[in-house]
Short mmCIF file of C-alpha atoms in Angstrom, two decimals:
data_model
loop_
_atom_site.label_atom_id
_atom_site.label_comp_id
_atom_site.label_asym_id
_atom_site.label_seq_id
_atom_site.Cartn_x
_atom_site.Cartn_y
_atom_site.Cartn_z
CA SER N 1 -175.52 89.32 198.91
CA ILE N 2 -177.89 92.29 197.25
CA SER N 3 -180.34 92.39 200.15
CA ASN N 4 -177.55 93.46 202.24
CA VAL N 5 -176.41 96.06 200.34
CA ILE N 6 -179.95 97.59 200.10
CA SER N 7 -180.10 97.43 203.91
CA GLY N 8 -177.01 99.02 204.83
CA ILE N 9 -179.39 102.40 203.45
CA THR N 10 -181.76 101.86 205.61
CA SER N 11 -180.02 104.04 208.36
CA SER N 12 -179.07 107.22 206.26
CA ILE N 13 -182.78 107.08 205.10
CA GLY N 14 -184.24 107.24 209.01
CA ASP N 15 -181.34 109.87 209.34
CA LEU N 16 -182.62 112.27 206.12
CA ILE N 17 -186.39 111.76 207.04
CA SER N 18 -185.35 113.39 210.80
CA MET N 19 -183.62 116.18 209.15
CA SER N 20 -187.36 116.50 207.02
CA LYS N 21 -184.38 116.30 203.76
CA VAL N 22 -187.31 114.87 201.64
CA GLU N 23 -185.70 115.48 198.14
CA SER N 24 -182.26 113.74 199.35
CA ILE N 25 -185.05 110.89 199.87
CA ILE N 26 -186.70 111.11 197.09
CA LYS N 27 -182.76 111.42 194.82
CA ILE N 28 -182.00 108.69 196.63
CA ARG N 29 -185.34 106.18 196.10
CA SER N 30 -184.80 107.42 192.35
CA ILE N 31 -181.45 105.90 192.06
CA LEU N 32 -182.28 102.78 193.86
CA PHE N 33 -185.10 102.22 191.60
CA LYS N 34 -182.26 102.74 188.58
CA SER N 35 -180.02 100.44 190.07
CA ASN N 36 -183.16 97.67 190.83
CA ILE N 37 -184.13 97.69 186.96
CA VAL N 38 -180.69 97.17 185.57
CA ILE N 39 -180.17 94.60 188.33
CA GLY N 40 -183.41 93.17 188.26
CA LEU N 41 -182.96 93.23 184.46
CA SER N 42 -179.50 91.49 184.50
CA ILE N 43 -180.60 88.81 186.89
CA SER N 44 -183.97 88.10 185.38
CA THR N 45 -182.08 87.90 181.58
CA TYR N 46 -179.08 85.67 183.40
CA PHE N 47 -181.63 82.95 184.38
CA PHE N 48 -183.88 83.41 181.22
CA LEU N 49 -180.78 82.59 178.73
CA PHE N 50 -179.38 80.08 181.06
CA ASN N 51 -181.49 78.91 183.54
CA SER N 52 -182.43 75.70 181.32
CA HIS N 53 -178.75 74.76 180.55
CA PHE N 54 -177.64 75.11 184.51
CA ILE N 55 -181.14 72.69 185.32
CA GLU N 56 -180.15 69.99 182.70
CA ILE N 57 -176.36 69.83 183.28
CA TRP N 58 -177.32 69.57 187.34
CA VAL N 59 -180.02 67.75 187.63
CA GLY N 60 -181.15 66.69 183.96
CA LYS N 61 -183.38 68.05 180.95
CA ASP N 62 -186.46 66.44 182.93
CA ASN N 63 -186.45 69.03 185.56
CA PHE N 64 -186.66 71.84 183.54
CA LEU N 65 -190.21 73.29 184.47
CA GLY N 66 -190.39 75.19 181.08
CA ILE N 67 -189.81 78.45 179.12
CA TYR N 68 -192.60 80.14 180.29
CA GLU N 69 -193.09 79.09 183.94
CA ASN N 70 -188.78 80.08 183.49
CA TYR N 71 -190.00 83.38 181.67
CA ILE N 72 -192.55 84.07 185.13
CA PHE N 73 -190.10 83.35 187.93
CA CYS N 74 -187.80 85.75 186.43
CA LEU N 75 -190.36 88.24 186.42
CA VAL N 76 -190.99 87.57 190.00
CA ALA N 77 -187.51 87.98 190.35
CA ILE N 78 -187.77 91.80 189.52
CA PHE N 79 -190.67 91.95 191.89
CA VAL N 80 -189.04 91.14 194.81
CA ILE N 81 -186.27 93.15 193.89
CA PHE N 82 -188.53 96.31 193.50
CA THR N 83 -190.54 95.44 196.99
CA SER N 84 -186.90 94.64 199.07
CA SER N 85 -186.18 97.99 198.24
CA ASP N 86 -189.30 99.78 198.79
CA GLU N 87 -189.13 98.07 201.64
CA ILE N 88 -185.97 100.24 202.74
CA PHE N 89 -188.41 103.72 202.63
CA ILE N 90 -191.23 101.67 204.37
CA ASN N 91 -189.65 100.74 207.33
CA SER N 92 -187.79 103.71 207.36
CA TYR N 93 -191.25 105.73 207.91
CA GLU N 94 -192.43 103.27 210.31
CA PHE N 95 -195.38 101.90 208.47
CA TYR N 96 -195.47 98.82 210.00
CA SER N 97 -199.17 98.18 210.05
CA PHE N 98 -199.49 99.22 206.85
CA LYS N 99 -196.68 96.84 205.49
CA SER N 100 -198.21 94.20 207.56
CA LYS N 101 -201.76 94.59 206.14
CA ILE N 102 -200.38 94.01 202.43
CA ILE N 103 -197.79 91.21 202.79
CA THR N 104 -200.87 89.24 204.20
CA ILE N 105 -203.52 90.79 201.37
CA SER N 106 -200.82 90.15 199.21
CA MET N 107 -200.01 85.99 200.57
CA ILE N 108 -203.87 85.72 200.69
CA ILE N 109 -204.16 86.74 196.33
CA GLY N 110 -200.78 84.67 196.03
CA LEU N 111 -202.47 81.22 197.59
CA PHE N 112 -205.42 81.92 195.85
CA ALA N 113 -204.53 83.01 192.76
CA SER N 114 -202.09 79.74 192.73
CA PHE N 115 -204.73 77.69 193.78
CA LEU N 116 -207.15 78.32 191.51
CA LEU N 117 -204.55 78.83 188.11
CA ASN N 118 -202.77 75.10 189.67
CA SER N 119 -206.19 73.54 188.53
CA TYR N 120 -205.55 74.73 184.75
CA LEU N 121 -201.99 75.65 184.38
CA SER N 122 -200.48 72.69 186.70
CA ILE N 123 -196.70 74.65 188.00
CA LEU N 124 -197.37 77.99 185.58
CA GLY N 125 -200.47 78.75 187.95
CA ILE N 126 -198.68 78.89 190.89
CA ALA N 127 -196.04 80.76 189.20
CA LEU N 128 -198.80 83.48 188.06
CA GLY N 129 -200.30 83.71 191.57
CA TYR N 130 -197.03 84.56 193.00
CA LEU N 131 -196.06 87.17 190.32
CA VAL N 132 -199.62 88.92 191.04
CA SER N 133 -198.79 88.37 194.40
CA LYS N 134 -195.36 90.20 193.87
CA ILE N 135 -197.37 93.07 191.03
CA PHE N 136 -200.12 93.75 193.92
CA GLN N 137 -197.45 94.18 197.06
CA PHE N 138 -195.24 96.27 194.36
CA TYR N 139 -198.59 98.43 193.33
CA SER N 140 -199.34 99.15 197.17
CA TYR N 141 -196.11 99.88 198.07
CA GLN N 142 -195.67 102.59 195.55
CA LYS N 143 -198.86 103.78 196.05
CA GLU N 144 -198.30 104.86 199.50
CA LEU N 145 -194.53 106.06 199.14
CA ASN N 146 -195.71 108.16 196.12
CA LYS N 147 -197.82 110.07 199.00
CA HIS N 148 -194.68 110.98 200.76
CA ILE N 149 -192.01 110.85 198.42
CA ARG N 150 -193.23 110.94 195.08
CA ILE N 151 -190.05 109.80 191.95
CA SER N 152 -191.16 110.30 188.63
CA TYR N 153 -191.71 106.62 186.67
CA SER N 154 -191.53 107.98 183.55
CA TYR N 155 -188.57 109.80 183.69
CA ILE N 156 -187.04 107.02 184.91
CA ILE N 157 -187.70 104.91 182.33
CA PHE N 158 -186.59 106.96 179.28
CA SER N 159 -183.28 107.53 180.69
CA MET N 160 -183.26 103.69 181.14
CA SER N 161 -184.88 103.15 177.72
CA LYS N 162 -181.81 102.07 175.78
CA ILE N 163 -180.70 99.87 178.57
CA ILE N 164 -184.11 98.13 178.82
CA ILE N 165 -184.57 97.52 175.08
CA PHE N 166 -181.30 95.81 175.39
CA PHE N 167 -182.72 93.07 177.87
CA ILE N 168 -185.71 93.03 176.10
CA SER N 169 -183.42 92.45 173.07
CA LEU N 170 -181.47 89.77 174.54
CA ILE N 171 -184.48 87.88 175.71
CA ALA N 172 -186.47 88.30 172.62
CA ILE N 173 -183.37 86.83 170.42
CA SER N 174 -183.24 83.84 172.60
#
C-alpha cells in the first residue's frame, strides 16, 4: 500500500535530522510532494472516471452517490495522501503535541461543517465537511513544516504543470 511505502522513509528522515542534513530532507520532501501529486491525481482521476461504472456493476447504479460527491471524495483522497506523507516529517521531528492539536481541531471542524452542511446538502455536505477538515490539516502541516524544511511549491507545481494539465483535462473531458 501507499502508506507502507511512505512509512518506510521515516527512519531515514530521522537519521538525516540527527545529522542536521536539512538540504537532504528538503530534497526528499520535494520529491515526496511531487510523487504525491502524481499518485493523488492518478487515483482521483481513476475514481472520477470509473467509479460510477464500478458501483453500477457492483451494487447497482442507484447506489452511486453522484458526480459532485464523487469529485469531492476524490479531492479528499488527494489531501489524505498529502497529509499522510507530511506526517512522516511531523513524526520524525517529534511534533507530537502539534500533530495531536491539529488532528483534534481538524476533527472538530469536519464534524461541525458536516453537521451544518448536511442539513442543506445531504451527503454532499458531509463530503464537503470532510474536505474542509483535510484542507485545514494539510495547510497547518505545511505551515509548521515550512518553518523547518521549506519547499518551493511554485517551482514544484510549475515543473509538473504538464502532468497536472493532463489529469485535469482527463477529468474535464469526461
